[in-house]
Short mmCIF file of C-alpha atoms and ligand atoms in Angstrom, two decimals:
data_model
loop_
_atom_site.label_atom_id
_atom_site.label_comp_id
_atom_site.label_asym_id
_atom_site.label_seq_id
_atom_site.Cartn_x
_atom_site.Cartn_y
_atom_site.Cartn_z
CA MET A 2 75.08 65.59 101.24
CA THR A 3 74.12 68.93 99.82
CA ALA A 4 71.38 71.27 100.99
CA SER A 5 68.32 70.77 98.87
CA THR A 6 64.84 72.15 98.58
CA GLY A 7 63.89 68.60 97.65
CA GLU A 8 63.12 68.91 93.94
CA THR A 9 66.29 67.91 92.14
CA PRO A 10 68.77 65.16 92.91
CA SER A 11 71.91 66.53 94.51
CA ARG A 12 75.18 66.68 92.57
CA LYS A 13 78.65 67.53 93.76
CA ARG A 14 78.63 71.10 95.01
CA VAL A 15 81.74 73.17 95.56
CA LEU A 16 82.62 76.71 96.51
CA LEU A 17 85.57 78.36 94.81
CA LYS A 18 87.13 81.34 96.54
CA VAL A 19 88.80 83.59 93.98
CA SER A 20 91.09 86.14 95.60
CA GLY A 21 91.00 89.66 94.22
CA GLU A 22 94.71 89.39 93.48
CA ALA A 23 94.05 86.42 91.18
CA LEU A 24 92.22 88.84 88.86
CA MET A 25 95.20 91.18 88.48
CA GLY A 26 97.10 88.91 86.07
CA ASP A 27 100.63 90.25 85.87
CA GLY A 28 99.50 93.69 86.99
CA ALA A 29 99.98 95.22 90.44
CA PHE A 30 96.47 96.60 90.85
CA GLY A 31 92.96 96.28 89.50
CA VAL A 32 91.63 93.85 86.95
CA ASP A 33 93.18 92.17 83.93
CA GLN A 34 90.30 91.39 81.59
CA LYS A 35 92.05 88.45 79.94
CA THR A 36 92.71 86.84 83.34
CA VAL A 37 89.05 87.25 84.34
CA GLU A 38 88.02 85.60 81.06
CA ARG A 39 90.45 82.74 81.59
CA ILE A 40 89.23 82.08 85.13
CA ALA A 41 85.63 82.20 83.88
CA ASN A 42 86.57 79.67 81.22
CA ASP A 43 88.05 77.37 83.88
CA VAL A 44 84.88 77.69 85.99
CA ALA A 45 82.68 77.08 82.94
CA ASP A 46 84.54 73.83 82.15
CA VAL A 47 83.88 72.51 85.66
CA VAL A 48 80.20 73.57 85.50
CA ARG A 49 79.82 71.87 82.10
CA GLY A 50 81.25 68.74 83.74
CA GLY A 51 78.15 68.63 85.96
CA VAL A 52 79.42 70.20 89.18
CA GLU A 53 77.38 72.82 91.05
CA VAL A 54 79.76 75.73 91.56
CA CYS A 55 79.41 78.87 93.64
CA LEU A 56 82.01 81.57 93.97
CA VAL A 57 83.17 84.00 96.62
CA VAL A 58 85.34 86.71 95.18
CA GLY A 59 87.78 88.91 97.11
CA GLY A 60 88.56 92.57 96.61
CA GLY A 61 92.22 92.89 97.52
CA ASN A 62 93.12 93.88 93.94
CA ILE A 63 91.18 97.10 94.51
CA PHE A 64 90.87 97.92 98.20
CA ARG A 65 91.66 96.38 101.58
CA GLY A 66 90.26 97.86 104.77
CA LEU A 67 93.20 96.72 106.87
CA ALA A 68 95.75 98.39 104.58
CA ALA A 69 93.74 101.62 104.60
CA ALA A 70 93.44 101.48 108.40
CA ALA A 71 97.24 101.20 108.64
CA LYS A 72 97.37 104.59 106.91
CA GLY A 73 94.90 106.13 109.35
CA MET A 74 91.51 105.39 107.80
CA ASP A 75 88.67 104.26 110.06
CA ARG A 76 88.80 100.45 109.88
CA ALA A 77 85.09 99.78 109.56
CA GLN A 78 84.68 102.43 106.86
CA GLY A 79 87.66 100.95 105.00
CA ASP A 80 86.17 97.49 105.27
CA TYR A 81 82.90 98.66 103.75
CA ALA A 82 84.90 100.10 100.85
CA GLY A 83 86.68 96.74 100.58
CA MET A 84 83.36 94.92 100.42
CA LEU A 85 82.25 97.20 97.59
CA ALA A 86 85.45 96.26 95.75
CA THR A 87 84.34 92.62 95.85
CA VAL A 88 81.07 93.63 94.17
CA ILE A 89 82.99 95.16 91.24
CA ASN A 90 84.92 91.91 90.84
CA ALA A 91 81.71 89.87 91.10
CA LEU A 92 80.08 91.84 88.27
CA LEU A 93 83.14 91.35 86.05
CA LEU A 94 83.19 87.61 86.72
CA GLN A 95 79.46 87.40 86.08
CA ASN A 96 79.88 89.06 82.72
CA ALA A 97 82.75 86.77 81.75
CA LEU A 98 80.77 83.66 82.79
CA GLU A 99 77.74 84.78 80.81
CA ARG A 100 79.96 85.15 77.76
CA GLU A 101 80.70 81.45 78.30
CA GLN A 102 76.91 80.83 78.22
CA ILE A 103 76.90 79.96 81.92
CA PRO A 104 73.85 81.30 83.78
CA THR A 105 74.87 83.20 86.90
CA ARG A 106 73.44 85.21 89.75
CA VAL A 107 75.31 87.72 91.89
CA MET A 108 74.02 87.71 95.46
CA SER A 109 75.29 90.51 97.65
CA ALA A 110 75.54 90.52 101.44
CA ILE A 111 75.06 94.31 101.25
CA HIS A 112 71.78 95.22 99.62
CA MET A 113 72.15 96.93 96.25
CA SER A 114 69.10 95.71 94.43
CA SER A 115 69.80 97.50 91.13
CA ILE A 116 72.79 95.32 90.38
CA ALA A 117 72.60 92.21 92.55
CA GLU A 118 70.10 90.03 94.36
CA PRO A 119 70.14 90.19 98.13
CA TYR A 120 71.72 87.12 99.70
CA ILE A 121 68.94 84.72 100.72
CA ARG A 122 70.23 81.26 101.55
CA ARG A 123 67.34 79.17 100.27
CA ARG A 124 67.19 81.16 97.05
CA ALA A 125 70.92 80.62 96.54
CA VAL A 126 70.42 76.86 96.95
CA ARG A 127 67.64 76.89 94.34
CA HIS A 128 69.82 78.81 91.88
CA MET A 129 72.50 76.18 92.24
CA GLU A 130 70.08 73.31 91.84
CA LYS A 131 69.05 74.92 88.56
CA GLY A 132 72.67 74.88 87.39
CA ARG A 133 73.36 78.59 87.92
CA VAL A 134 76.69 79.75 89.23
CA VAL A 135 76.03 81.91 92.28
CA ILE A 136 78.64 84.60 92.91
CA PHE A 137 78.56 85.73 96.51
CA ALA A 138 79.58 89.39 96.71
CA ALA A 139 80.29 91.84 99.55
CA GLY A 140 81.89 89.20 101.77
CA THR A 141 79.94 88.54 104.94
CA GLY A 142 78.44 92.04 104.85
CA ASN A 143 80.30 92.85 108.09
CA PRO A 144 83.49 94.81 108.67
CA PHE A 145 86.40 93.12 110.48
CA PHE A 146 85.94 89.97 108.42
CA THR A 147 87.60 88.72 105.25
CA THR A 148 86.33 87.08 102.11
CA ASP A 149 88.08 83.88 103.26
CA THR A 150 85.70 83.79 106.21
CA ALA A 151 82.83 84.63 103.85
CA ALA A 152 83.90 81.67 101.71
CA ALA A 153 83.88 79.27 104.68
CA LEU A 154 80.54 80.68 105.83
CA ARG A 155 78.80 80.40 102.47
CA ALA A 156 80.30 76.97 101.80
CA ALA A 157 78.90 75.77 105.13
CA GLU A 158 75.51 77.37 104.45
CA MET A 159 75.34 75.82 100.97
CA GLU A 160 76.51 72.49 102.43
CA CYS A 161 79.27 72.31 99.85
CA ASP A 162 81.36 69.17 99.61
CA VAL A 163 84.57 71.17 99.52
CA LEU A 164 85.90 74.72 99.70
CA LEU A 165 88.58 75.45 97.11
CA LYS A 166 90.85 78.39 97.67
CA GLY A 167 92.39 79.62 94.45
CA THR A 168 95.62 81.49 95.17
CA GLN A 169 98.88 82.36 93.40
CA VAL A 170 100.75 79.30 94.72
CA ASP A 171 99.98 75.64 94.22
CA GLY A 172 99.30 74.84 97.86
CA VAL A 173 100.54 75.45 101.37
CA TYR A 174 104.32 75.54 101.88
CA SER A 175 106.55 75.23 104.94
CA ALA A 176 107.90 78.72 104.08
CA ASP A 177 107.33 81.30 101.33
CA PRO A 178 108.49 79.39 98.19
CA LYS A 179 109.28 82.69 96.44
CA LYS A 180 111.80 83.60 99.17
CA ASP A 181 112.99 80.23 100.48
CA PRO A 182 114.10 77.62 97.89
CA SER A 183 114.04 74.87 100.56
CA ALA A 184 110.32 75.38 101.18
CA VAL A 185 108.27 72.20 100.70
CA ARG A 186 104.62 71.90 99.74
CA TYR A 187 102.34 69.89 102.01
CA ASP A 188 99.99 67.44 100.31
CA GLN A 189 97.78 67.25 103.37
CA LEU A 190 97.39 69.20 106.59
CA THR A 191 94.93 69.18 109.44
CA TYR A 192 92.96 72.26 110.47
CA MET A 193 94.87 72.15 113.77
CA ASN A 194 98.27 72.10 111.95
CA VAL A 195 97.26 75.25 110.12
CA LEU A 196 96.00 76.99 113.27
CA ALA A 197 98.80 75.90 115.61
CA ASN A 198 101.61 76.70 113.17
CA GLN A 199 99.91 79.88 111.96
CA LEU A 200 100.35 78.76 108.38
CA ASN A 201 99.39 81.56 106.07
CA VAL A 202 96.48 79.87 104.28
CA MET A 203 93.28 81.52 105.41
CA ASP A 204 92.53 83.52 108.53
CA ALA A 205 91.83 81.61 111.74
CA ALA A 206 88.11 82.41 111.68
CA ALA A 207 87.78 80.77 108.25
CA ILE A 208 89.77 77.68 109.27
CA SER A 209 87.78 77.29 112.51
CA LEU A 210 84.48 77.60 110.68
CA ALA A 211 85.57 74.97 108.15
CA ARG A 212 86.72 72.67 110.95
CA GLU A 213 83.47 72.97 112.89
CA ASN A 214 81.52 72.11 109.76
CA LYS A 215 83.84 69.30 108.59
CA LEU A 216 84.39 71.19 105.37
CA PRO A 217 87.55 70.08 103.54
CA ILE A 218 89.66 72.92 102.11
CA ILE A 219 91.78 72.60 98.99
CA VAL A 220 94.40 75.23 98.23
CA PHE A 221 95.63 75.43 94.62
CA ASN A 222 97.08 77.83 92.06
CA ILE A 223 94.24 79.44 90.15
CA GLY A 224 96.85 81.27 88.08
CA GLU A 225 97.52 78.04 86.16
CA PRO A 226 95.05 77.64 83.30
CA GLY A 227 92.85 74.57 83.79
CA ALA A 228 94.02 73.96 87.38
CA PHE A 229 90.48 74.17 88.82
CA GLY A 230 89.33 71.31 86.59
CA ARG A 231 92.43 69.25 87.31
CA VAL A 232 92.03 69.66 91.07
CA MET A 233 88.39 68.60 90.76
CA ARG A 234 89.64 65.39 89.12
CA GLY A 235 92.21 64.94 91.90
CA GLU A 236 95.10 65.75 89.53
CA GLY A 237 97.94 68.25 89.71
CA ALA A 238 99.42 70.04 92.70
CA PHE A 239 97.37 71.17 95.68
CA THR A 240 97.18 70.97 99.47
CA GLN A 241 94.19 69.43 101.19
CA ILE A 242 93.21 70.53 104.70
CA ILE A 243 91.08 68.06 106.62
CA GLU A 244 90.38 66.91 110.18
CA ALA A 245 92.97 64.12 110.32
CA ALA A 246 95.76 63.67 107.77
N1 UDP B 321 85.76 92.72 103.84
C1 UDP B 321 85.02 92.92 104.99
N2 UDP B 321 84.15 91.94 105.42
C2 UDP B 321 84.01 90.76 104.75
C3 UDP B 321 84.78 90.54 103.59
C4 UDP B 321 85.65 91.53 103.15
O1 UDP B 321 85.11 93.96 105.62
O2 UDP B 321 83.20 89.91 105.18
C5 UDP B 321 86.60 93.81 103.30
C6 UDP B 321 87.97 93.92 103.97
O3 UDP B 321 88.30 95.29 104.05
C7 UDP B 321 88.88 93.23 102.98
C8 UDP B 321 88.26 93.63 101.66
O4 UDP B 321 86.85 93.60 101.93
O5 UDP B 321 90.20 93.70 103.08
C9 UDP B 321 88.60 92.74 100.49
O6 UDP B 321 88.45 91.40 100.86
P1 UDP B 321 89.72 90.42 101.02
O7 UDP B 321 90.90 91.19 101.56
O8 UDP B 321 89.27 89.24 101.78
O9 UDP B 321 89.98 90.05 99.51
P2 UDP B 321 91.11 89.09 98.87
O10 UDP B 321 92.31 89.08 99.77
O11 UDP B 321 90.52 87.75 98.75
O12 UDP B 321 91.36 89.69 97.53
#
């Protein structure tokens, strides 16, 4: 069941979390335009397939409050800078989606009315019912949170069927697959497995929020062209996190 203002029949509705790092391509910082275009193309294909899609975009490719705090910066101030980084990424994704002829709206948790709508839940739902891709920017609007938590929060508010986390690996592994060749990928995990074993998927606040709202999480590699569409069809590699495996 998806949240509805009652005028259009509900379709499948999903939230895709795009990490800031996913936008870097092969670079070590910032934005690779071609990668942004490719991700927008993947999103557009899923939208054209009739799915209501909303996005939460991270900012780690530009600025992370925690990293700045480790070097002495005030944490809250750093986090506000990090949230602004997500707005930059949101505007770039919006532009790339519009070039795919996909109507979009950026809704920001921090008010900046010249470039983005303020986040208003019922308005976001209406945008999605009209087939627009809503890009949620500025995380939760609060320091000391992450965009993973923002993704779980917005997915719950939008009553999404699933929260997809697009990362650089094709799921959750028993160890870092880049460092440990014996690492195995889990097909399915429970929220409690992730929390109890401190698996590095999403922060605990995000996992707990998803669990409380019975929101399945799918972790997949957004770096692979077309992977978003494949995962939506239940194909390819990914890890699903649910209440009971
Ligand atoms: N951030 C925040 N509150 C939020 C979401 C994000 O303060 O609700 C800040 C925080 O400093 C974080 C930065 O924005 O480091 C970028 O977000 P995140 O690290 O989650 O991005 P990602 O890892 O997905 O690229």
